[in-house]
Amino acid sequence: MEESKPKGSSLLDLILSLFDLNNGSEESRQQVLALLATSAAVVVGCVLLVIWRRSGKGSATLAEPPRPPPIKVDAKEEEVDDGRQRVTIFFGTQTGTAEGFAKSLAEEAKARYEKAIFKVTDLDDYAAEDDQYKEKLEKETLSLFFLATYGDGEPTDNAARFYKWFTEGEKSDDSLKNLKYAVFGLGNKQYEHFNEVAKVVDKGLAEQGAKRLVPVGLGDDDQSIEDDFTAWKELLWPELDALLRVDELGSPGVSTPYTAAIPEYRVVFLEQEEEASRSLTSSWSLTNGSATIDLQHPCRANVAVRKELHTSASDRSCIHLEFDISGTAISYETGDHVGVFSENDVETVEEAIKLLGFPSDTVFSIHSDDENGIPLKGGGSLAPPFPCPIALRSALGKYADLLTPPKKAALLALAAHTTDPAEAERLTFLASPAGKDEYSQWIMGSQRSLLEVMAAFPSAKPPLGVFFGAIAPRLQPRYYSISSSPRFSPNKIHVTCALVHGPTPTGRIHKGVCSTWMKNTIPLEYSDECSWAPIYVRQSNFKLPSDPTVPIIMIGPGTGLAPFRGFLQERFSLKQSGAELGPAILFFGCRNRKMDYIYEDELSNFLNEGAISELIVAFSREGAEKEYVQHKMASKGAEIWEILSNGGYIYVCGDAKGMARDVHRELHKIVQEQGSLDSSKTEHYVKSLQMEGRYLRDVW
């Protein structure tokens, strides 16, 4: 009986026969076998790669952003030149207001100028590399800038790269001679550097040969920034009419009235609450590896420690919180800020559910396009949708700003969905130019929250698409000066937070969203089921001198002590490692040593260990007269002048509207008296300190 051949051999003979190599040389057979082996390896490798990618192990899992990054325009789209005028609208935003203004103007401009193309652009996305800003900006012919200023005259996170390039990069006098532009700034007059970023950019563009269309708009959030925006637009339209509204004969056309559409998401209601809950939980998954962690991609961090810093004798509260960042890609430096995405409390969410009139377990998804994927008409001003599907209770808790006074546009959206004609008329009046004073008094002056306004107009029942698209702004992260040093605490970020809790003019008890959340957190030291929040680190220029022997002065009453606690931890660690330290004076202030002297034991220890050379504390409620840090500065004028004269640094942290202004005035007085300078030279000296980076402020 003939012995059967193995199947593998038969297959091999078949393949060899196809190549007519069964009768060929042994060398030819070996070449074919090598080719087949290589091909098989490639196929197996591809199969394994597909399996690996589908398993999800091929990429880090990112926390879903509360505000997803903007959709980037395809480069090919930018290359198309159809002869139409292109207008680029840039925005630098921290809370979303500047972005909202940019998008709303773009929507109105599209209706007014059908032959022009408008593109709204995030300044951070405009150029991948810093040196590309110059190259790209020189190609622009018509641009509008919406620029917010925050803190001590600083640009927003998404405008920081652009602003650094714009103020420090190489420029020529006529490099932007082909550009026509207009700038609208968003700021607050209570701050010293009101709209600093917008003013600097407006002036700098003109100096490089660009033509200014209208004076820089100075929006003031302390009043009605919407009115400022409207007034600026009225100046802008005639200029744009002359440039963009051209009829068939080539002459300027006639402007037509425009009524802004109310932004509204398309809403799909679902019944799978369990699926929605699972989707939401996974969307805030932990960010690991080398993934970028920023405003768009925060990282989940557990609350490891929470403790009260005030004594039981105090009628106020200050919380010390520690976020555990071990096992994450988060890193920080002394002096940085941490952004915390917190949630509205249960009571606030319950009130919102009641006012909206929807069941709390309603599950839905929101979309900025229609069923066919086509963008909704007028949807350009919508913020990118938050992660869906989602239960209404979760959406209100995580994404809706419910306690801020509503903007005028929100009042108009409410009026459009109010069944009582009298209520609709009243809301419309408050949003109108004629109702400016009443809006200022009844809403802004009385600090009426969105929920309070809705309660005052009970027939207003907006659909969810309108509520999340036009009425309730997106809940923004709260920022805190990090009160630790990575040398001292590499795996935890410390936060020092004063509880915001007090009556408003209407009698409502206002509770700060993030501070209330922090107050009620359950730390890991108490339970494995601990509280957590998405966080990210925002870099700061508020840094110690690179040379630790350089003398420093720190001024920070109350929670203004936070970054200086990090400074002292840093100096303590440096001293422990053998570094030589220069003199360091800390001015701290609180009401009463028996109530709110936060970190008292730590400060005493830092003094004893030489991390600081002098600790000066002002107690404002212990004596017959109130004494603050600026008064303590006056008594140390000669010492402060000596430190500054020897190249020292001075740091201020805390309230911008009160304390920081008083400290600034006292510093001027000390410089003038101790240096025997006149007013002009004093002003120049203090300005020089700021320009040299030796007078730094972290204020809010």
XYZ file of C-alpha atoms in Angstrom:
700
model
C 0.000 0.000 0.000
C 1.366 3.372 -0.994
C 2.208 5.646 1.981
C 0.047 8.835 2.036
C 1.829 12.188 1.835
C 1.286 14.833 4.526
C -1.200 17.545 3.506
C 1.420 20.199 3.929
C 3.663 18.500 1.437
C 0.858 18.220 -1.126
C 0.116 21.923 -0.791
C 3.781 22.750 -1.150
C 4.092 20.566 -4.263
C 1.050 22.289 -5.730
C 2.544 25.742 -5.200
C 5.900 24.639 -6.593
C 4.199 23.191 -9.616
C 2.579 26.525 -10.300
C 6.010 28.001 -10.530
C 7.139 24.951 -12.543
C 9.835 24.275 -9.971
C 9.113 20.676 -9.005
C 11.673 19.622 -11.522
C 13.840 22.690 -11.098
C 17.074 23.136 -9.210
C 17.300 22.965 -5.445
C 18.421 26.616 -5.381
C 15.242 27.745 -7.145
C 13.119 25.747 -4.739
C 14.834 27.419 -1.771
C 14.218 30.917 -3.185
C 10.497 30.253 -3.572
C 10.280 28.799 -0.078
C 11.971 31.935 1.334
C 9.519 34.174 -0.532
C 6.526 32.231 0.777
C 7.825 32.340 4.354
C 8.300 36.105 4.205
C 4.807 36.643 2.786
C 3.260 34.480 5.486
C 5.071 36.444 8.195
C 3.762 39.736 6.810
C 0.181 38.435 6.746
C 0.399 37.116 10.308
C 1.900 40.412 11.484
C -0.941 42.431 9.922
C -3.549 40.186 11.522
C -1.926 40.558 14.942
C -1.735 44.370 14.526
C -5.457 44.579 13.718
C -6.313 42.426 16.742
C -4.074 44.547 19.001
C -5.622 47.826 17.842
C -9.158 46.534 18.219
C -8.367 45.406 21.744
C -7.791 49.077 22.698
C -4.217 48.466 23.890
C -2.730 50.401 21.068
C -3.464 53.837 22.514
C -3.766 55.590 25.847
C -7.271 56.225 27.085
C -7.946 59.951 27.354
C -10.447 61.638 29.637
C -13.297 62.965 27.512
C -13.018 66.770 27.357
C -15.770 68.976 28.744
C -15.200 71.156 25.672
C -13.826 68.998 22.816
C -11.118 70.560 20.662
C -12.310 72.479 17.602
C -12.587 70.602 14.326
C -9.544 71.558 12.314
C -9.940 72.700 8.745
C -8.405 70.426 6.137
C -5.302 71.980 4.622
C -6.655 71.287 1.142
C -9.675 73.442 1.906
C -7.388 76.353 2.736
C -5.581 76.027 -0.584
C -8.728 76.499 -2.682
C -8.824 80.037 -4.128
C -12.176 80.867 -5.657
C -11.673 84.619 -5.577
C -13.949 85.153 -2.565
C -12.802 87.375 0.315
C -11.695 85.333 3.310
C -12.082 86.658 6.841
C -10.322 84.938 9.743
C -11.849 85.462 13.180
C -9.389 84.603 15.947
C -10.271 84.053 19.601
C -8.340 83.758 22.830
C -10.733 82.545 25.513
C -10.580 81.239 29.070
C -14.249 80.785 29.946
C -15.738 80.564 26.455
C -17.119 84.124 26.222
C -14.600 85.329 23.632
C -15.196 82.200 21.578
C -18.954 82.752 21.833
C -18.641 86.346 20.606
C -16.418 85.249 17.731
C -18.881 82.578 16.629
C -21.947 84.809 16.950
C -20.296 87.547 14.894
C -19.334 84.957 12.271
C -22.949 83.756 12.048
C -24.250 87.285 11.594
C -21.495 88.148 9.109
C -22.294 85.067 7.015
C -25.891 86.285 6.707
C -24.796 89.811 5.829
C -22.029 88.950 3.367
C -22.947 85.862 1.408
C -19.991 86.127 -0.975
C -17.350 86.158 1.770
C -15.942 83.184 3.680
C -15.636 83.441 7.462
C -13.498 81.076 9.504
C -13.442 81.070 13.317
C -10.019 79.984 14.558
C -8.587 79.069 17.949
C -5.265 80.930 18.219
C -3.554 77.845 19.577
C -4.651 75.784 16.569
C -3.695 78.457 14.030
C -0.016 77.478 13.969
C 1.511 74.134 14.880
C 4.886 75.769 15.571
C 5.529 79.241 16.957
C 7.506 80.391 13.926
C 4.503 79.642 11.698
C 2.495 82.502 13.216
C 4.509 85.067 11.259
C 4.324 83.166 7.986
C 0.578 82.585 8.201
C -0.405 85.994 9.577
C 1.403 87.767 6.736
C -0.917 85.994 4.278
C -4.089 87.270 6.000
C -5.896 90.231 4.455
C -8.864 90.704 6.813
C -8.897 89.464 10.405
C -10.859 90.053 13.590
C -9.452 89.295 17.035
C -11.418 88.490 20.209
C -8.935 88.471 23.078
C -9.631 87.991 26.777
C -7.249 89.117 29.514
C -7.151 87.369 32.874
C -5.123 87.585 36.069
C -2.359 90.156 36.064
C -2.663 91.178 32.418
C -2.026 87.672 31.115
C -3.277 86.014 27.913
C -5.623 83.059 28.030
C -4.261 79.519 27.800
C -5.137 79.115 24.134
C -3.614 82.515 23.235
C -0.436 82.142 25.305
C 1.779 80.813 22.486
C 0.550 83.432 20.039
C 0.968 86.260 22.561
C 4.485 85.177 23.495
C 5.457 85.078 19.827
C 3.709 88.388 19.128
C 5.395 90.257 21.978
C 8.828 88.620 21.834
C 9.320 87.448 18.241
C 11.042 89.323 15.430
C 8.826 91.808 13.579
C 9.249 94.339 10.803
C 7.495 97.671 10.320
C 5.522 96.695 7.233
C 5.247 92.901 7.448
C 1.452 93.125 7.867
C 0.805 95.925 5.391
C -1.780 93.841 3.528
C -3.857 93.164 6.653
C -6.983 95.034 7.732
C -8.050 94.195 11.271
C -10.177 94.934 14.304
C -9.705 93.850 17.929
C -12.287 93.352 20.670
C -10.994 92.804 24.194
C -12.677 91.097 27.131
C -11.615 92.188 30.587
C -12.721 93.672 33.894
C -12.099 97.275 34.955
C -11.631 96.192 38.552
C -8.250 94.779 37.533
C -5.197 96.974 37.073
C -4.247 95.667 33.619
C -7.681 96.100 32.072
C -7.770 94.473 28.611
C -3.993 94.493 28.455
C -3.742 91.694 25.883
C -6.187 93.321 23.441
C -4.454 96.697 23.757
C -1.008 95.206 23.131
C -2.135 93.213 20.085
C -4.080 96.164 18.639
C -1.072 98.464 18.959
C 1.390 95.841 17.705
C -0.605 95.075 14.567
C -0.709 98.756 13.651
C 3.039 99.094 14.266
C 3.631 96.305 11.740
C 1.755 98.146 9.029
C -1.727 96.635 9.420
C -4.708 98.958 8.947
C -7.037 99.313 11.953
C -10.712 99.336 10.909
C -12.186 100.544 14.229
C -10.782 101.445 17.653
C -10.038 98.491 19.909
C -13.178 97.398 21.751
C -12.778 97.300 25.533
C -15.393 94.920 26.895
C -15.948 95.264 30.644
C -17.291 92.168 32.378
C -17.819 94.186 35.552
C -20.727 95.872 33.760
C -22.469 94.464 30.664
C -19.881 93.103 28.303
C -22.637 92.167 25.854
C -23.556 95.840 25.474
C -19.899 96.684 24.859
C -19.746 93.976 22.185
C -22.925 95.250 20.523
C -21.632 98.847 20.455
C -18.338 97.706 18.930
C -20.154 95.681 16.259
C -22.182 98.736 15.233
C -18.908 100.527 14.497
C -17.534 97.518 12.643
C -20.421 96.804 10.232
C -20.046 99.958 8.094
C -16.339 99.174 7.624
C -17.089 95.593 6.620
C -19.915 96.796 4.355
C -17.414 98.857 2.383
C -15.074 95.873 2.055
C -17.453 92.947 1.609
C -20.881 94.125 0.464
C -20.369 94.788 -3.239
C -23.204 94.518 -5.768
C -22.894 93.418 -9.380
C -21.870 96.910 -10.469
C -18.939 96.894 -8.076
C -20.307 99.505 -5.661
C -21.079 98.965 -1.958
C -24.464 97.368 -1.412
C -27.100 98.131 1.193
C -26.921 96.405 4.559
C -29.926 94.275 5.515
C -31.371 93.814 9.000
C -30.263 90.673 10.825
C -32.019 88.750 13.560
C -29.792 86.279 15.352
C -31.071 82.720 15.443
C -31.293 81.097 18.867
C -28.630 78.373 18.999
C -30.223 74.971 19.533
C -28.818 71.458 19.561
C -30.669 68.599 17.951
C -31.759 66.347 20.818
C -32.327 62.600 20.649
C -34.119 61.064 23.634
C -33.159 57.542 24.710
C -34.359 54.956 27.168
C -31.078 53.234 28.003
C -30.167 54.906 31.279
C -27.810 52.110 32.191
C -25.954 52.491 28.905
C -25.808 56.262 29.359
C -24.381 55.903 32.842
C -21.784 53.444 31.606
C -20.851 55.773 28.746
C -20.460 58.733 31.086
C -18.299 56.798 33.533
C -15.954 55.613 30.798
C -15.713 59.114 29.340
C -13.850 60.320 32.436
C -11.344 57.468 32.403
C -7.846 57.904 33.758
C -5.270 59.440 31.434
C -1.989 57.537 31.490
C 1.224 57.352 29.509
C 2.609 60.334 27.636
C -0.729 61.733 26.474
C -1.139 65.503 26.564
C -3.099 66.676 29.582
C -4.623 70.124 29.158
C -7.887 72.067 29.238
C -9.316 69.877 26.476
C -7.992 66.637 27.940
C -8.043 66.745 31.762
C -7.037 63.752 33.827
C -8.988 62.013 36.559
C -7.374 62.463 39.985
C -8.587 61.077 43.299
C -8.940 63.268 46.376
C -6.394 61.804 48.767
C -6.622 64.258 51.688
C -9.119 66.870 52.841
C -8.953 68.865 56.046
C -10.336 72.077 57.496
C -7.756 74.821 58.094
C -9.865 77.190 60.216
C -10.517 76.471 63.869
C -13.983 75.798 65.265
C -14.072 79.410 66.503
C -14.229 80.694 62.920
C -17.535 81.326 61.144
C -15.844 80.732 57.795
C -14.111 77.773 56.185
C -10.871 77.114 54.313
C -10.140 73.685 52.874
C -6.830 71.953 52.320
C -7.181 69.373 49.549
C -4.672 66.980 48.012
C -5.130 65.365 44.594
C -3.307 62.077 44.085
C -1.449 62.208 40.739
C 0.587 59.017 41.150
C 0.202 56.726 38.159
C -0.832 59.583 35.872
C 1.080 61.678 33.356
C 0.428 64.862 35.359
C 3.476 66.831 36.434
C 3.795 70.303 37.912
C 6.265 72.923 39.009
C 6.229 75.145 42.057
C 4.044 78.179 41.356
C 1.829 76.526 38.720
C -1.997 76.527 38.758
C -4.347 73.564 38.757
C -7.664 73.651 36.899
C -10.400 71.620 38.606
C -13.595 70.491 36.862
C -16.100 70.174 39.686
C -19.868 69.600 39.763
C -22.951 71.494 40.873
C -24.292 70.279 44.188
C -27.357 68.044 44.415
C -29.655 70.818 45.654
C -28.816 73.072 42.698
C -29.340 70.242 40.207
C -32.698 69.313 41.756
C -33.875 72.911 41.446
C -32.850 73.011 37.784
C -34.689 69.758 37.035
C -37.833 71.136 38.641
C -37.672 74.387 36.657
C -37.091 72.611 33.332
C -39.973 70.224 33.885
C -38.249 67.076 32.606
C -37.921 63.790 34.534
C -34.521 63.608 36.236
C -33.756 60.246 34.639
C -34.302 61.558 31.107
C -31.535 60.167 28.912
C -30.600 62.056 25.778
C -27.844 63.055 23.393
C -27.195 66.428 21.789
C -25.922 67.059 18.276
C -24.789 70.127 16.338
C -25.689 68.491 13.008
C -28.817 66.968 11.512
C -29.533 63.280 10.939
C -27.478 63.378 7.735
C -24.427 64.915 9.389
C -25.009 68.374 7.910
C -24.294 71.247 10.372
C -27.468 72.826 11.745
C -28.448 76.203 10.364
C -27.160 78.826 12.755
C -25.310 76.117 14.681
C -21.914 77.715 14.204
C -22.222 79.477 17.565
C -22.883 76.238 19.439
C -20.187 74.855 21.700
C -19.095 71.315 20.771
C -21.512 68.810 22.359
C -20.550 67.282 25.698
C -20.135 63.477 25.966
C -23.388 61.631 25.244
C -25.654 59.759 25.819
C -26.202 61.203 29.258
C -28.857 61.424 31.960
C -30.304 64.909 32.551
C -29.176 64.882 36.175
C -25.572 64.226 35.129
C -25.649 66.816 32.341
C -26.876 69.515 34.726
C -24.357 68.508 37.363
C -21.264 68.344 35.182
C -21.772 70.725 32.282
C -24.296 73.513 33.032
C -23.355 76.791 34.723
C -26.539 77.327 36.722
C -25.480 79.937 39.287
C -23.993 82.712 37.141
C -26.262 85.675 36.216
C -27.654 85.018 32.712
C -26.447 86.957 29.682
C -28.911 88.971 27.618
C -28.855 86.394 24.834
C -30.041 83.812 27.367
C -32.967 86.061 28.328
C -34.042 86.279 24.671
C -33.861 82.488 24.375
C -36.024 82.145 27.488
C -38.488 84.709 26.126
C -38.864 82.685 22.926
C -40.037 79.707 24.990
C -42.268 81.505 27.482
C -46.012 80.866 27.275
C -47.060 83.883 29.353
C -47.005 86.985 27.063
C -46.318 89.322 29.977
C -43.318 87.283 31.074
C -42.003 87.112 27.516
C -42.341 90.870 27.168
C -40.504 91.451 30.435
C -37.607 89.153 29.462
C -37.339 90.811 26.053
C -37.253 94.242 27.680
C -34.455 93.238 30.061
C -32.388 92.096 27.071
C -33.035 95.261 25.047
C -31.021 98.509 24.959
C -33.960 100.246 26.652
C -33.732 97.801 29.560
C -30.003 98.239 30.073
C -30.281 99.967 33.477
C -32.867 97.528 34.786
C -30.800 94.547 33.626
C -27.804 96.057 35.389
C -29.755 96.502 38.640
C -32.205 93.596 38.713
C -29.877 90.896 37.422
C -26.235 91.964 37.735
C -26.532 94.240 40.776
C -28.700 91.727 42.642
C -26.477 88.817 41.539
C -29.486 86.842 40.352
C -28.471 83.420 39.145
C -29.843 81.754 36.032
C -32.036 79.539 38.207
C -33.394 82.544 40.116
C -34.337 84.236 36.846
C -36.044 81.082 35.574
C -37.951 80.804 38.857
C -39.148 84.414 38.404
C -40.559 83.485 34.972
C -42.224 80.115 35.604
C -43.865 79.861 32.178
C -40.424 79.744 30.546
C -39.898 76.081 29.626
C -37.121 75.864 27.037
C -36.437 72.561 25.283
C -33.176 70.877 26.276
C -31.522 71.746 22.954
C -32.108 75.450 23.617
C -31.269 75.256 27.318
C -27.834 73.717 26.751
C -27.217 75.591 23.494
C -28.306 79.144 24.305
C -29.231 79.557 27.978
C -26.886 77.706 30.340
C -23.189 78.351 29.601
C -20.797 75.436 29.880
C -19.489 74.947 33.416
C -15.836 76.026 33.453
C -12.914 74.734 35.513
C -11.895 76.694 38.597
C -8.226 77.584 38.945
C -6.123 77.454 42.097
C -2.516 78.339 42.840
C -0.857 75.038 43.726
C 0.211 75.127 47.364
C 2.907 72.455 47.212
C 6.285 71.772 45.624
C 7.086 68.657 43.556
C 10.379 68.405 45.451
C 8.400 68.011 48.658
C 5.235 66.341 47.316
C 5.909 64.716 43.923
C 2.780 62.530 43.883
C 0.210 64.994 45.170
C -1.028 68.440 44.160
C -2.103 70.535 47.144
C -4.890 73.120 46.942
C -5.834 75.770 49.512
C -9.420 76.923 48.952
C -11.627 79.390 50.838
C -15.263 78.290 50.926
C -17.528 80.681 49.006
C -20.753 80.801 50.977
C -22.811 83.886 51.725
C -26.025 85.844 51.088
C -26.694 87.781 47.887
C -28.796 90.981 47.738
C -31.871 88.844 46.975
C -31.388 86.790 50.138
C -30.235 83.685 48.294
C -27.259 81.941 49.844
C -24.666 81.755 47.109
C -22.504 78.658 47.265
C -19.363 78.521 45.163
C -19.510 75.530 42.833
C -15.963 74.226 43.286
C -15.366 75.271 46.889
C -18.654 73.644 47.939
C -17.655 70.490 46.093
C -14.266 70.494 47.826
C -15.867 71.032 51.216
C -18.012 67.929 50.718
C -15.446 65.602 49.144
C -14.726 62.166 50.584
C -10.936 61.665 50.608
C -9.139 58.393 49.954
C -7.880 58.367 53.539
C -11.500 57.815 54.662
C -12.867 55.582 51.908
C -11.794 53.649 48.827
C -14.933 55.084 47.193
C -13.343 58.521 47.314
C -14.243 61.703 45.455
C -12.369 62.560 42.262
C -12.292 65.253 39.618
C -10.808 65.813 36.171
C -7.872 68.200 36.594
C -4.991 69.642 34.586
C -1.983 71.839 35.347
C -1.636 75.295 33.830
C 1.914 76.614 33.739
C 2.681 79.923 35.391
C 5.469 82.490 35.356
C 5.149 82.837 39.123
C 8.482 81.152 39.881
C 11.305 81.396 42.382
C 14.617 82.816 41.123
C 16.785 80.125 39.539
C 19.525 81.155 41.998
C 18.295 80.295 45.532
C 20.674 82.838 47.083
C 18.725 85.743 45.530
C 16.679 87.474 48.280
C 12.874 87.410 47.985
C 9.832 89.123 49.500
C 6.476 87.277 49.560
C 3.164 88.995 50.310
C 0.087 86.779 50.561
C -2.761 87.179 53.057
C -5.427 84.489 53.433
C -5.385 81.901 50.649
C -2.843 84.137 48.909
C -0.401 82.134 51.030
C -0.958 79.101 48.745
C 1.901 79.474 46.224
C 4.255 80.674 48.963
C 3.655 77.467 50.894
C 4.954 75.744 47.753
C 7.883 78.184 47.626
C 8.784 77.407 51.233
C 8.535 73.658 50.679
C 10.885 74.120 47.730
C 13.377 76.177 49.735
C 13.177 73.740 52.653
C 13.974 70.818 50.329
C 16.849 72.740 48.733
C 18.299 73.545 52.168
C 17.975 69.908 53.219
C 20.017 68.940 50.169
C 22.775 71.385 51.118
C 21.909 74.434 48.992
C 22.641 77.941 50.278
C 19.549 80.145 50.607
C 19.262 83.906 50.395
C 17.053 86.005 52.727
C 13.291 85.510 52.424
C 10.587 87.612 54.093
C 6.958 86.444 54.205
C 4.113 88.903 54.888
C 0.972 86.977 55.811
C -2.388 88.289 56.971
C -5.566 86.897 58.522
C -8.321 88.044 60.876
C -7.453 86.343 64.147
C -4.689 83.953 65.172
C -7.248 81.784 66.994
C -9.559 81.463 63.987
C -7.960 81.584 60.551
C -4.182 81.476 60.932
C -3.805 78.746 58.302
C -0.716 76.514 58.273
C 0.534 78.199 61.447
C 2.617 75.230 62.618
C 4.135 74.748 59.174
C 5.134 78.408 58.931
C 6.754 78.282 62.361
C 8.685 75.196 61.322
C 9.819 76.804 58.061
C 11.075 79.779 60.098
C 12.940 77.546 62.557
C 14.504 75.504 59.730
C 15.658 78.589 57.816
C 13.363 78.264 54.770
C 12.326 81.838 55.578
C 14.356 84.380 57.473
C 11.457 86.531 58.689
C 7.712 85.921 59.161
C 5.519 89.018 59.562
C 1.815 88.498 60.265
C -0.958 91.113 60.215
C -4.093 90.309 62.249
C -6.892 92.537 61.007
C -9.454 91.783 63.758
C -7.372 91.578 66.923
C -6.668 95.230 67.676
C -8.742 98.368 67.940
C -7.789 99.237 64.347
C -7.640 96.927 61.367
C -4.101 96.097 60.308
C -3.309 94.613 56.910
C -0.185 93.416 55.088
C 0.379 96.814 53.447
C 0.645 98.373 56.908
C 3.279 95.811 57.877
C 5.120 96.608 54.642
C 5.300 100.277 55.629
C 7.070 99.380 58.861
C 9.630 97.356 56.899
C 10.199 99.913 54.141
C 13.970 100.180 54.569
C 14.413 96.398 54.516
C 12.225 96.017 51.417
C 14.179 98.738 49.605
C 17.497 97.105 50.493
C 16.362 93.735 49.086
C 15.098 95.294 45.848
C 18.271 97.368 45.485
C 20.318 94.171 45.733
C 18.510 92.432 42.875
C 15.819 90.793 44.974
C 12.350 89.673 43.878
C 8.962 90.679 45.243
C 5.876 88.447 44.905
C 2.213 89.263 45.586
C -0.654 86.773 45.634
C -4.329 87.255 46.443
C -7.260 89.559 45.772
C -6.620 91.814 42.757
C -9.383 94.338 43.428
C -8.395 95.242 46.981
C -5.236 93.860 48.545
C -3.051 93.802 45.433
C -3.885 97.438 44.646
C -3.136 98.532 48.198
C 0.158 96.627 48.193
C 1.075 98.160 44.831
C 0.454 101.671 46.172
C 2.514 100.929 49.289
C 5.365 99.601 47.160
C 5.350 102.867 45.166
C 5.465 104.817 48.406
C 8.380 102.776 49.769
C 10.390 103.112 46.550
C 9.774 106.867 46.394
C 10.657 107.514 50.037
C 13.542 105.082 50.478
C 15.037 105.830 47.068
C 14.436 109.585 47.262
C 12.825 109.486 43.809
C 10.226 111.738 42.265
C 6.893 110.332 41.013
C 8.076 109.803 37.447
C 11.253 107.950 38.432
C 9.318 105.894 40.969
C 6.871 104.799 38.307
C 9.751 103.910 35.992
C 11.531 101.929 38.743
C 8.473 99.821 39.546
C 7.789 99.261 35.836
C 11.389 98.114 35.439
C 10.902 95.580 38.229
C 7.918 94.188 36.335
C 9.708 94.141 32.975
C 12.700 92.349 34.513
C 10.417 89.744 36.065
C 11.348 90.759 39.605
C 7.877 92.010 40.576
C 5.473 89.125 40.041
C 1.791 88.908 40.913
C -0.602 85.970 41.044
C -3.925 87.727 41.559
C -7.615 87.058 40.982
